[in-house]
Each structure stands twice: as structure tokens, then as C-alpha cells.
Amino acid sequence: MNFKNVLEQVYSNTKLSPAKERRELLVEQMFANEASGLDCLKCTGRCCTYEANSMQMTSIEALEAIAILEEKDLLNDETKKRLEDCISEFRLDKYIQIGPGEYFRKSYTCPFYFYPNFGCGLGVDHKPYGCIAFNPCEANQEDGGNCQSDLDIQEKRNLQFEKIEDLADKYLYDQYKVSLLKEPIPIKLLEIWKKVYSEKL
């Protein structure tokens, strides 16, 4: 399939910086938190489950995730089934509109929680920005609880990259008709997988 080539085309046509560079601020803050004892090492990862997770991703985030899954040889039938099962179990494809252009964010267990092993199969340089910015507020968390998103660092990142990321999303819409909506991880990944791949056949 080689989604990496498609990703490189997006980068080239929109002048978008690579995934790792656009996540650098968030990752540095996460590592700084860890160095001060605010880490997730003992935690069960409750923030990745239906108890606390309603993460959404943009089209460019999804394409970057698909490309790294392909690189890790994880773009296979098992992954596809995990995405489809997650959508079905948590009814993520049943939208509840709460306002003009606004939809209720449903909670769900991330399909990459414990896949392919404990942790996240996407890795810190390719997972959604919101996942990286969600960290403990006190040491020795074992089952989540006192954790939250660092909105300041996310806003700082957005000021640097959000406009050009919007252009990348628009490029994917123009070329492959990928929705401009931010959507739950499994919804967006399958959309990219199906629409971009079908265009390449």
C-alpha cells in the first residue's frame, strides 16, 4: 500500500513539518513531567479505556498513524477487525448532534490499548496530540484519577502548526474525500485506510 508515499506527498504539497517535529513540544513536556516523577509507569492506562477516553483525531493525524502502522507491519486483518469491533461496541458511527456542527463525544476503549502489547502501538511520535498532552498531576498514579490535559502546551503547539495542518486536512479532502471532521481514532483510521487505499488501486 505504502501510505508513507501519500504522507510524503501531503508534506511536500502543503509544506507541513513531519509528525515528530510537530509533536516535539508535547513530548518534551511529557518527558519533563516524567523526570519530575509525574509518569505513567505504574498506571493501568485507564485514560485509554472507555472510563476516560474520548480521543478524536484529524485527517493528518490519522494518515501519520496509518503510515507508522504500515511501517511496523501492523496494517493487517487483526488491526482492521480491532478498529471495526471498537466502532461497533461503542456505537461510534452513531452520531448525536448537540449543536450546529457539534457532535457528542462518545467514550471508548482505544483499539491500541494493549496492542500489539502493553502501551500504545502508535508510539509517542505518531499518536494523537491530545494523548501525549494528557499526563499525571501527582506521582505514583496506578489507576488514573488525578491526570489532566495540559491545555497551555497544546495551545502553544497549535499556534505553531494548526493552520498548516488545516491545509493538510483540506488536501486530503480534495484528493481523497476524507472528512474534515475530527473523529474518534478508529473511525478516522478506517476512513483514511479505505478512501486513500481505494484511490491508489
XYZ file of N, CA, C and O in Angstrom:
804
model
N 0.832 -1.211 0.000
C 0.000 0.000 0.000
C 0.860 1.252 0.000
O 0.670 2.159 -0.759
N 1.824 1.306 0.899
C 2.747 2.414 1.047
C 2.054 3.760 1.284
O 2.083 4.660 0.445
N 1.446 3.875 2.441
C 0.843 5.137 2.857
C 1.918 6.185 3.126
O 1.635 7.383 3.130
N 3.135 5.726 3.356
C 4.230 6.669 3.591
C 4.415 7.586 2.390
O 4.686 8.784 2.543
N 4.259 7.043 1.181
C 4.386 7.867 -0.022
C 3.300 8.934 -0.089
O 3.547 10.073 -0.483
N 2.081 8.536 0.293
C 0.981 9.502 0.315
C 1.277 10.594 1.327
O 1.075 11.788 1.066
N 1.779 10.191 2.482
C 2.120 11.155 3.527
C 3.192 12.130 3.045
O 3.094 13.344 3.264
N 4.187 11.616 2.366
C 5.242 12.483 1.840
C 4.689 13.467 0.809
O 5.139 14.610 0.727
N 3.702 13.022 0.032
C 3.060 13.922 -0.919
C 2.344 15.065 -0.200
O 2.393 16.219 -0.626
N 1.659 14.714 0.896
C 0.966 15.746 1.676
C 1.976 16.744 2.231
O 1.793 17.959 2.128
N 3.050 16.230 2.830
C 4.085 17.114 3.362
C 4.625 18.043 2.278
O 4.783 19.246 2.484
N 4.913 17.476 1.114
C 5.505 18.246 0.025
C 4.550 19.310 -0.512
O 4.950 20.456 -0.751
N 3.281 18.946 -0.665
C 2.313 19.856 -1.276
C 1.798 20.931 -0.325
O 1.275 21.959 -0.786
N 1.916 20.706 0.963
C 1.402 21.680 1.934
C 2.506 22.329 2.764
O 2.225 23.212 3.571
N 3.753 21.868 2.574
C 4.904 22.370 3.353
C 4.751 22.075 4.842
O 5.230 22.823 5.701
N 4.078 20.983 5.158
C 3.854 20.590 6.540
C 5.094 19.901 7.105
O 5.697 19.054 6.454
N 5.460 20.262 8.332
C 6.585 19.617 9.010
C 6.233 18.172 9.354
O 5.054 17.843 9.536
N 7.236 17.294 9.489
C 6.983 15.884 9.821
C 6.301 15.711 11.181
O 6.329 16.609 12.036
N 5.728 14.528 11.374
C 4.959 14.217 12.577
C 5.750 14.455 13.856
O 5.262 15.087 14.801
N 6.968 13.950 13.889
C 7.782 14.047 15.114
C 8.038 15.497 15.491
O 7.949 15.871 16.670
N 8.337 16.322 14.510
C 8.627 17.737 14.773
C 7.410 18.451 15.343
O 7.526 19.275 16.255
N 6.226 18.143 14.841
C 5.009 18.827 15.296
C 4.544 18.343 16.667
O 3.696 18.975 17.288
N 5.101 17.238 17.139
C 4.769 16.719 18.461
C 5.871 17.012 19.490
O 5.745 16.667 20.664
N 6.932 17.650 19.038
C 8.123 17.809 19.878
C 7.834 18.548 21.185
O 8.299 18.140 22.258
N 7.082 19.646 21.124
C 6.748 20.393 22.343
C 6.022 19.511 23.355
O 6.321 19.546 24.557
N 5.064 18.746 22.880
C 4.274 17.887 23.753
C 5.126 16.787 24.366
O 5.012 16.478 25.559
N 5.975 16.190 23.540
C 6.829 15.094 24.001
C 7.846 15.601 25.019
O 8.092 14.959 26.052
N 8.434 16.771 24.751
C 9.397 17.345 25.692
C 8.743 17.601 27.043
O 9.344 17.346 28.092
N 7.508 18.120 27.026
C 6.794 18.371 28.277
C 6.489 17.065 29.001
O 6.620 16.970 30.221
N 6.109 16.039 28.260
C 5.837 14.737 28.850
C 7.084 14.171 29.526
O 7.041 13.677 30.658
N 8.227 14.272 28.838
C 9.486 13.775 29.408
C 9.903 14.597 30.626
O 10.461 14.060 31.589
N 9.633 15.905 30.591
C 9.942 16.752 31.749
C 9.082 16.343 32.943
O 9.556 16.304 34.084
N 7.829 16.022 32.673
C 6.943 15.540 33.738
C 7.485 14.242 34.334
O 7.520 14.062 35.556
N 7.904 13.340 33.442
C 8.435 12.058 33.898
C 9.680 12.250 34.755
O 9.856 11.585 35.780
N 10.538 13.169 34.354
C 11.775 13.425 35.099
C 11.490 13.958 36.501
O 12.287 13.758 37.423
N 10.338 14.620 36.649
C 9.974 15.153 37.968
C 9.103 14.184 38.761
O 8.573 14.534 39.815
N 8.947 12.965 38.237
C 8.191 11.940 38.957
C 6.744 11.805 38.545
O 6.018 10.961 39.065
N 6.315 12.625 37.591
C 4.929 12.561 37.124
C 4.870 11.670 35.888
O 4.759 12.143 34.754
N 4.954 10.366 36.111
C 4.977 9.435 34.987
C 3.823 8.447 35.061
O 3.084 8.402 36.043
N 3.695 7.663 34.000
C 2.598 6.701 33.882
C 3.082 5.255 34.063
O 2.352 4.318 33.726
N 4.296 5.084 34.548
C 4.935 3.769 34.537
C 4.193 2.713 35.362
O 4.230 1.532 35.031
N 3.528 3.134 36.432
C 2.836 2.179 37.295
C 1.333 2.119 37.018
O 0.614 1.354 37.653
N 0.893 2.915 36.058
C -0.553 3.056 35.826
C -1.091 1.969 34.899
O -0.394 1.485 34.002
N -2.344 1.616 35.106
C -3.008 0.609 34.274
C -3.405 1.170 32.911
O -3.773 0.418 32.013
N -3.362 2.486 32.751
C -3.740 3.095 31.475
C -5.229 3.338 31.358
O -5.805 3.239 30.275
N -5.849 3.685 32.463
C -7.293 3.932 32.475
C -7.703 5.013 31.463
O -8.798 4.977 30.913
N -6.792 5.968 31.209
C -7.114 7.059 30.280
C -7.310 6.568 28.849
O -7.816 7.299 28.005
N -6.895 5.320 28.573
C -7.068 4.749 27.236
C -8.359 3.936 27.128
O -8.667 3.409 26.049
N -9.104 3.807 28.232
C -10.305 2.976 28.246
C -11.571 3.826 28.190
O -11.516 5.055 28.326
N -12.705 3.162 28.065
C -13.999 3.844 27.980
C -14.301 4.673 29.229
O -15.160 5.564 29.202
N -13.588 4.413 30.327
C -13.826 5.179 31.552
C -13.369 6.629 31.418
O -13.885 7.504 32.110
N -12.383 6.872 30.566
C -11.831 8.231 30.493
C -11.453 8.685 29.088
O -11.026 9.821 28.910
N -11.595 7.835 28.091
C -11.118 8.176 26.747
C -12.245 8.539 25.788
O -13.204 7.785 25.625
N -12.091 9.702 25.148
C -12.994 10.079 24.050
C -12.163 10.774 22.966
O -12.642 11.682 22.293
N -10.909 10.320 22.833
C -9.950 10.985 21.949
C -10.426 11.000 20.495
O -10.936 10.020 19.976
N -10.211 12.146 19.866
C -10.505 12.302 18.450
C -9.223 12.711 17.726
O -8.286 13.214 18.344
N -9.209 12.492 16.422
C -8.023 12.852 15.638
C -8.425 13.475 14.313
O -9.527 13.247 13.795
N -7.505 14.253 13.767
C -7.711 14.892 12.469
C -7.271 13.939 11.357
O -6.673 12.889 11.617
N -7.509 14.347 10.138
C -7.128 13.520 8.992
C -5.620 13.321 8.907
O -5.143 12.217 8.657
N -4.856 14.396 9.120
C -3.400 14.262 9.001
C -2.847 13.410 10.138
O -1.919 12.618 9.939
N -3.417 13.514 11.337
C -3.002 12.641 12.436
C -3.268 11.183 12.070
O -2.447 10.300 12.353
N -4.413 10.941 11.450
C -4.781 9.572 11.074
C -3.860 9.022 9.996
O -3.432 7.864 10.060
N -3.528 9.839 9.011
C -2.623 9.378 7.955
C -1.243 9.053 8.523
O -0.621 8.053 8.149
N -0.774 9.879 9.441
C 0.525 9.620 10.072
C 0.485 8.333 10.892
O 1.449 7.553 10.893
N -0.635 8.087 11.554
C -0.788 6.858 12.333
C -0.830 5.633 11.415
O -0.192 4.605 11.691
N -1.580 5.736 10.329
C -1.661 4.635 9.360
C -0.279 4.321 8.778
O 0.105 3.152 8.623
N 0.477 5.360 8.465
C 1.806 5.166 7.884
C 2.740 4.443 8.848
O 3.508 3.565 8.434
N 2.672 4.771 10.150
C 3.557 4.102 11.109
C 3.073 2.678 11.381
O 3.889 1.769 11.588
N 1.774 2.439 11.335
C 1.259 1.066 11.473
C 1.750 0.204 10.319
O 2.145 -0.951 10.503
N 1.726 0.783 9.133
C 2.220 0.065 7.955
C 3.711 -0.243 8.105
O 4.158 -1.358 7.823
N 4.470 0.746 8.570
C 5.914 0.565 8.759
C 6.207 -0.539 9.777
O 7.176 -1.287 9.642
N 5.354 -0.643 10.808
C 5.538 -1.657 11.854
C 4.903 -2.995 11.482
O 4.847 -3.905 12.298
N 4.395 -3.097 10.256
C 3.731 -4.312 9.780
C 2.498 -4.644 10.617
O 2.191 -5.808 10.882
N 1.793 -3.609 11.044
C 0.570 -3.782 11.839
C -0.683 -3.394 11.053
O -1.775 -3.359 11.605
N -0.523 -3.101 9.774
C -1.682 -2.774 8.951
C -2.199 -4.072 8.349
O -1.923 -4.406 7.198
N -2.942 -4.819 9.159
C -3.341 -6.171 8.796
C -4.794 -6.426 9.178
O -5.493 -5.527 9.681
N -5.248 -7.650 8.965
C -6.644 -8.002 9.237
C -6.992 -7.870 10.717
O -8.106 -7.478 11.066
N -6.037 -8.192 11.583
C -6.310 -8.091 13.023
C -6.556 -6.639 13.427
O -7.494 -6.336 14.174
N -5.717 -5.748 12.916
C -5.902 -4.328 13.232
C -7.235 -3.829 12.691
O -7.973 -3.116 13.377
N -7.547 -4.189 11.470
C -8.818 -3.764 10.877
C -9.998 -4.249 11.703
O -10.951 -3.498 11.963
N -9.941 -5.498 12.164
C -11.025 -6.052 12.980
C -11.125 -5.325 14.322
O -12.229 -5.057 14.813
N -9.986 -4.979 14.912
C -9.999 -4.243 16.179
C -10.668 -2.879 15.999
O -11.441 -2.444 16.855
N -10.377 -2.221 14.900
C -10.997 -0.927 14.628
C -12.506 -1.078 14.432
O -13.305 -0.329 15.009
N -12.900 -2.065 13.630
C -14.326 -2.288 13.359
C -15.072 -2.709 14.623
O -16.200 -2.246 14.868
N -14.466 -3.580 15.422
C -15.110 -4.034 16.660
C -15.285 -2.890 17.646
O -16.304 -2.806 18.344
N -14.300 -2.017 17.720
C -14.379 -0.862 18.617
C -15.528 0.057 18.199
O -16.314 0.515 19.033
N -15.633 0.316 16.914
C -16.713 1.167 16.394
C -18.069 0.562 16.729
O -18.985 1.253 17.185
N -18.176 -0.747 16.532
C -19.433 -1.438 16.788
C -19.782 -1.461 18.277
O -20.905 -1.142 18.668
N -18.806 -1.834 19.109
C -19.058 -1.971 20.550
C -19.499 -0.658 21.185
O -20.408 -0.640 22.020
N -18.863 0.436 20.788
C -19.158 1.725 21.430
C -20.036 2.624 20.563
O -20.207 3.797 20.873
N -20.578 2.060 19.466
C -21.512 2.768 18.592
C -20.953 4.127 18.145
O -21.645 5.147 18.127
N -19.691 4.103 17.771
C -19.014 5.353 17.405
C -19.496 5.915 16.081
O -19.285 7.098 15.791
N -20.139 5.075 15.272
C -20.650 5.546 13.984
C -22.075 6.074 14.083
O -22.679 6.462 13.076
N -22.620 6.120 15.297
C -23.958 6.673 15.537
C -23.788 8.051 16.165
O -23.521 8.181 17.358
N -23.883 9.082 15.356
C -23.591 10.434 15.811
C -24.798 11.072 16.497
O -25.937 10.920 16.049
N -24.527 11.798 17.576
C -25.563 12.536 18.299
C -25.222 14.016 18.202
O -24.257 14.486 18.808
N -26.003 14.751 17.408
C -25.717 16.169 17.212
C -26.211 16.971 18.407
O -27.331 16.781 18.893
N -25.343 17.860 18.915
C -25.703 18.662 20.089
C -25.720 20.155 19.759
O -26.017 20.983 20.625
N -25.416 20.487 18.522
C -25.423 21.884 18.098
C -24.988 21.966 16.647
O -24.629 20.960 16.047
N -25.008 23.155 16.067
C -24.581 23.308 14.672
C -23.124 22.859 14.491
O -22.208 23.474 15.032
N -22.933 21.774 13.756
C -21.588 21.260 13.527
C -20.938 20.627 14.737
O -19.747 20.314 14.714
N -21.703 20.427 15.805
C -21.167 19.835 17.035
C -21.825 18.492 17.319
O -23.047 18.360 17.192
N -20.983 17.524 17.714
C -21.487 16.183 17.998
C -20.974 15.705 19.349
O -19.860 16.037 19.761
N -21.814 14.945 20.040
C -21.448 14.404 21.343
C -20.245 13.477 21.211
O -20.202 12.617 20.338
N -19.248 13.673 22.082
C -18.041 12.846 22.055
C -18.255 11.611 22.909
O -18.365 11.707 24.131
N -18.328 10.470 22.268
C -18.541 9.223 22.997
C -17.236 8.684 23.546
O -16.169 8.838 22.942
N -17.318 8.042 24.699
C -16.132 7.408 25.270
C -15.987 5.994 24.705
O -16.981 5.367 24.326
N -14.749 5.516 24.661
C -14.481 4.180 24.118
C -13.089 3.741 24.542
O -12.239 4.563 24.906
N -12.873 2.431 24.526
C -11.539 1.908 24.801
C -10.741 1.914 23.502
O -11.180 1.357 22.491
N -9.597 2.555 23.526
C -8.783 2.683 22.319
C -8.388 1.305 21.793
O -7.959 0.444 22.568
N -8.519 1.071 20.495
C -8.157 -0.233 19.935
C -6.662 -0.545 20.051
O -6.250 -1.687 19.856
N -5.852 0.453 20.392
C -4.411 0.216 20.545
C -3.985 0.068 22.002
O -2.807 -0.063 22.293
N -4.969 0.070 22.895
C -4.689 -0.208 24.302
C -4.316 -1.688 24.405
O -5.099 -2.562 24.063
N -3.095 -1.965 24.816
C -2.568 -3.329 24.894
C -2.405 -3.967 23.507
O -2.522 -5.175 23.368
N -2.166 -3.153 22.461
C -1.932 -3.742 21.144
C -0.824 -2.998 20.426
O -0.897 -1.772 20.292
N 0.202 -3.707 19.985
C 0.371 -5.166 19.986
C 0.826 -5.725 21.331
O 0.886 -6.922 21.526
N 1.177 -4.823 22.279
C 1.499 -5.254 23.640
C 1.138 -4.087 24.552
O 0.508 -3.130 24.118
N 1.521 -4.159 25.825
C 1.151 -3.091 26.755
C 1.678 -1.740 26.264
O 2.821 -1.628 25.828
N 0.853 -0.759 26.332
C 1.227 0.559 25.840
C 0.448 0.888 24.582
O -0.665 0.407 24.387
N 1.043 1.688 23.730
C 0.348 2.138 22.518
C 1.145 1.769 21.281
O 2.312 2.135 21.149
N 0.502 1.063 20.372
C 1.169 0.641 19.143
C 1.535 1.780 18.214
O 2.335 1.605 17.297
N 0.968 2.972 18.460
C 1.264 4.103 17.579
C 2.585 4.777 17.939
O 3.231 5.355 17.078
N 2.982 4.705 19.193
C 4.234 5.337 19.603
C 4.073 6.826 19.822
O 3.187 7.472 19.256
N 4.947 7.400 20.631
C 4.797 8.779 21.074
C 4.912 9.789 19.934
O 4.336 10.877 20.001
N 5.623 9.456 18.867
C 5.813 10.415 17.769
C 4.697 10.394 16.740
O 4.730 11.171 15.772
N 3.693 9.518 16.928
C 2.632 9.408 15.929
C 1.221 9.343 16.516
O 0.252 9.326 15.765
N 1.115 9.267 17.832
C -0.226 9.212 18.427
C -0.858 10.603 18.426
O -0.169 11.610 18.216
N -2.175 10.688 18.648
C -2.841 12.000 18.654
C -2.218 12.960 19.667
O -1.747 12.544 20.724
N -2.236 14.235 19.338
C -1.642 15.253 20.200
C -2.245 15.204 21.609
O -1.518 15.334 22.598
N -3.551 15.030 21.675
C -4.224 15.026 22.968
C -3.764 13.900 23.880
O -3.736 14.058 25.105
N -3.397 12.773 23.300
C -2.905 11.644 24.101
C -1.579 11.999 24.767
O -1.350 11.683 25.944
N -0.705 12.656 24.017
C 0.627 12.988 24.540
C 0.527 14.038 25.640
O 1.288 14.021 26.607
N -0.427 14.957 25.502
C -0.554 16.068 26.448
C -1.327 15.699 27.708
O -1.449 16.518 28.621
N -1.843 14.471 27.786
C -2.620 14.046 28.951
C -1.684 13.316 29.916
O -1.206 12.226 29.620
N -1.405 13.939 31.067
C -0.389 13.433 31.989
C -0.840 13.513 33.442
O -1.759 14.264 33.785
N -0.156 12.749 34.333
C -0.489 12.785 35.763
C -0.197 14.156 36.380
O 0.722 14.855 35.958
N -0.978 14.498 37.389
C -0.750 15.728 38.148
C -0.052 15.431 39.469
O 0.350 16.357 40.171
N 0.053 14.164 39.829
C 0.782 13.767 41.022
C 1.455 12.424 40.770
O 1.043 11.666 39.888
N 2.493 12.158 41.530
C 3.304 10.957 41.316
C 2.576 9.687 41.738
O 1.607 9.717 42.497
N 3.074 8.569 41.215
C 2.641 7.224 41.616
C 1.178 6.926 41.329
O 0.510 6.235 42.098
N 0.679 7.434 40.230
C -0.669 7.081 39.805
C -0.677 5.614 39.365
O 0.192 5.190 38.602
N -1.655 4.852 39.840
C -1.738 3.441 39.470
C -2.985 3.113 38.672
O -3.020 2.145 37.930
N -4.014 3.920 38.829
C -5.266 3.662 38.106
C -5.882 4.979 37.628
O -7.087 5.172 37.692
N -5.021 5.849 37.150
C -5.509 7.142 36.683
C -6.083 7.960 37.821
O -5.751 7.765 38.980
N -6.944 8.870 37.499
C -7.604 9.656 38.532
C -7.167 11.102 38.493
O -7.854 11.950 37.930
N -5.995 11.392 39.056
C -5.526 12.775 39.091
C -4.606 13.047 37.899
O -3.401 13.220 38.044
N -5.202 13.084 36.735
C -4.483 13.344 35.482
C -5.306 14.346 34.672
O -6.527 14.404 34.823
N -4.646 15.111 33.840
C -5.393 16.059 33.008
C -4.584 16.490 31.797
O -3.378 16.264 31.733
N -5.279 17.109 30.853
C -4.624 17.632 29.652
C -3.928 18.944 29.976
O -4.471 19.777 30.701
N -2.738 19.108 29.423
C -2.019 20.364 29.549
C -2.471 21.266 28.397
O -1.945 21.202 27.286
N -3.473 22.086 28.675
C -4.069 22.923 27.630
C -3.112 24.015 27.155
O -3.149 24.408 25.981
N -2.256 24.506 28.044
C -1.323 25.568 27.668
C -0.326 25.081 26.617
O -0.077 25.767 25.625
N 0.231 23.891 26.836
C 1.226 23.380 25.893
C 0.560 23.000 24.566
O 1.143 23.148 23.496
N -0.695 22.545 24.633
C -1.421 22.236 23.401
C -1.693 23.504 22.596
O -1.569 23.516 21.371
N -2.059 24.571 23.297
C -2.324 25.836 22.617
C -1.048 26.383 21.978
O -1.071 26.907 20.854
N 0.062 26.249 22.684
C 1.348 26.691 22.147
C 1.691 25.920 20.878
O 2.159 26.495 19.887
N 1.453 24.609 20.900
C 1.699 23.778 19.713
C 0.771 24.193 18.579
O 1.197 24.316 17.423
N -0.507 24.397 18.911
C -1.487 24.764 17.895
C -1.131 26.074 17.189
O -1.328 26.211 15.980
N -0.629 27.035 17.948
C -0.258 28.315 17.350
C 0.826 28.149 16.292
O 0.881 28.897 15.314
N 1.679 27.149 16.474
C 2.745 26.894 15.517
C 2.267 26.142 14.276
O 2.728 26.408 13.163
N 1.349 25.189 14.469
C 1.102 24.232 13.393
C -0.355 24.086 12.926
O -0.596 23.498 11.885
N -1.310 24.614 13.683
C -2.711 24.305 13.377
C -3.146 24.776 11.989
O -3.855 24.065 11.273
N -2.728 25.954 11.583
C -3.166 26.479 10.281
C -2.673 25.613 9.130
O -3.427 25.296 8.201
N -1.417 25.218 9.186
C -0.881 24.404 8.094
C -1.413 22.973 8.165
O -1.584 22.297 7.144
N -1.740 22.502 9.375
C -2.386 21.188 9.499
C -3.779 21.221 8.887
O -4.222 20.232 8.280
N -4.458 22.349 9.026
C -5.762 22.501 8.376
C -5.622 22.401 6.857
O -6.489 21.837 6.176
N -4.537 22.941 6.328
C -4.287 22.839 4.888
C -4.049 21.382 4.482
O -4.494 20.948 3.415
N -3.358 20.642 5.340
C -3.114 19.227 5.057
C -4.430 18.447 5.070
O -4.663 17.585 4.213
N -5.294 18.751 6.043
C -6.604 18.102 6.082
C -7.415 18.441 4.833
O -8.098 17.581 4.268
N -7.323 19.702 4.408
C -8.042 20.130 3.197
C -7.490 19.403 1.970
O -8.255 19.010 1.068
N -6.189 19.209 1.912
C -5.568 18.474 0.807
C -6.119 17.047 0.754
O -6.459 16.535 -0.326
N -6.229 16.397 1.914
C -6.754 15.026 1.957
C -8.232 14.983 1.573
O -8.695 14.016 0.977
N -8.945 16.052 1.896
C -10.348 16.131 1.469
C -10.423 16.295 -0.055
O -11.193 15.596 -0.729
N -9.625 17.182 -0.585
C -9.654 17.448 -2.034
C -9.209 16.229 -2.844
O -9.780 15.931 -3.896
N -8.185 15.534 -2.370
C -7.621 14.418 -3.126
C -8.357 13.100 -2.911
O -8.485 12.293 -3.838
N -8.853 12.879 -1.680
C -9.404 11.560 -1.337
C -10.792 11.616 -0.697
O -11.328 10.584 -0.297
N -11.358 12.822 -0.556
C -12.686 12.992 0.049
C -12.741 12.498 1.493
O -13.754 11.983 1.963
N -11.620 12.666 2.213
C -11.589 12.334 3.639
C -12.262 13.471 4.398
O -11.934 14.646 4.197
N -13.190 13.147 5.280
C -13.952 14.148 6.019
C -13.046 15.140 6.740
O -11.980 14.783 7.238
N -13.478 16.373 6.825
C -12.737 17.407 7.548
C -13.010 17.381 9.050
O -12.362 18.092 9.813
N -13.956 16.555 9.468
C -14.285 16.449 10.893
C -13.196 15.734 11.670
O -12.580 14.789 11.178
N -12.963 16.179 12.913
C -12.187 15.378 13.845
C -13.112 14.254 14.308
O -14.288 14.491 14.611
N -12.587 13.037 14.362
C -13.425 11.901 14.705
C -12.670 10.936 15.619
O -11.441 11.018 15.731
N -13.384 10.011 16.270
C -12.705 9.025 17.119
C -11.631 8.261 16.344
O -11.750 8.061 15.128
N -10.598 7.837 17.044
C -9.445 7.188 16.416
C -9.836 6.082 15.444
O -9.393 6.106 14.286
N -10.662 5.090 15.843
C -10.958 4.002 14.898
C -11.744 4.450 13.669
O -11.516 3.944 12.569
N -12.639 5.419 13.851
C -13.412 5.948 12.718
C -12.474 6.594 11.700
O -12.528 6.322 10.490
N -11.599 7.462 12.181
C -10.730 8.220 11.278
C -9.699 7.319 10.610
O -9.393 7.483 9.421
N -9.158 6.362 11.362
C -8.167 5.463 10.765
C -8.776 4.622 9.646
O -8.182 4.465 8.580
N -9.961 4.080 9.885
C -10.608 3.271 8.842
C -10.971 4.116 7.628
O -10.875 3.656 6.490
N -11.391 5.355 7.874
C -11.727 6.240 6.758
C -10.503 6.488 5.879
O -10.572 6.382 4.653
N -9.379 6.808 6.501
C -8.134 7.019 5.750
C -7.736 5.733 5.029
O -7.386 5.735 3.841
N -7.789 4.619 5.743
C -7.392 3.316 5.201
C -8.187 3.004 3.933
O -7.632 2.647 2.896
N -9.510 3.158 4.019
C -10.375 2.786 2.904
C -10.322 3.787 1.752
O -10.190 3.400 0.585
N -10.410 5.075 2.065
C -10.502 6.062 0.991
C -9.180 6.284 0.279
O -9.139 6.358 -0.949
N -8.106 6.372 1.027
C -6.810 6.594 0.396
C -6.378 5.348 -0.360
O -5.885 5.433 -1.483
N -6.591 4.172 0.236
C -6.179 2.940 -0.423
C -6.988 2.702 -1.700
O -6.445 2.330 -2.730
N -8.283 2.962 -1.643
C -9.123 2.720 -2.828
C -8.713 3.631 -3.985
O -8.771 3.247 -5.145
N -8.258 4.850 -3.645
C -7.815 5.771 -4.692
C -6.538 5.296 -5.363
O -6.236 5.612 -6.494
N -5.769 4.472 -4.638
C -4.489 4.013 -5.169
C -4.613 2.720 -5.972
O -3.675 2.276 -6.609
N -5.790 2.088 -5.906
C -5.964 0.804 -6.613
C -6.056 1.026 -8.119
O -6.478 2.057 -8.572
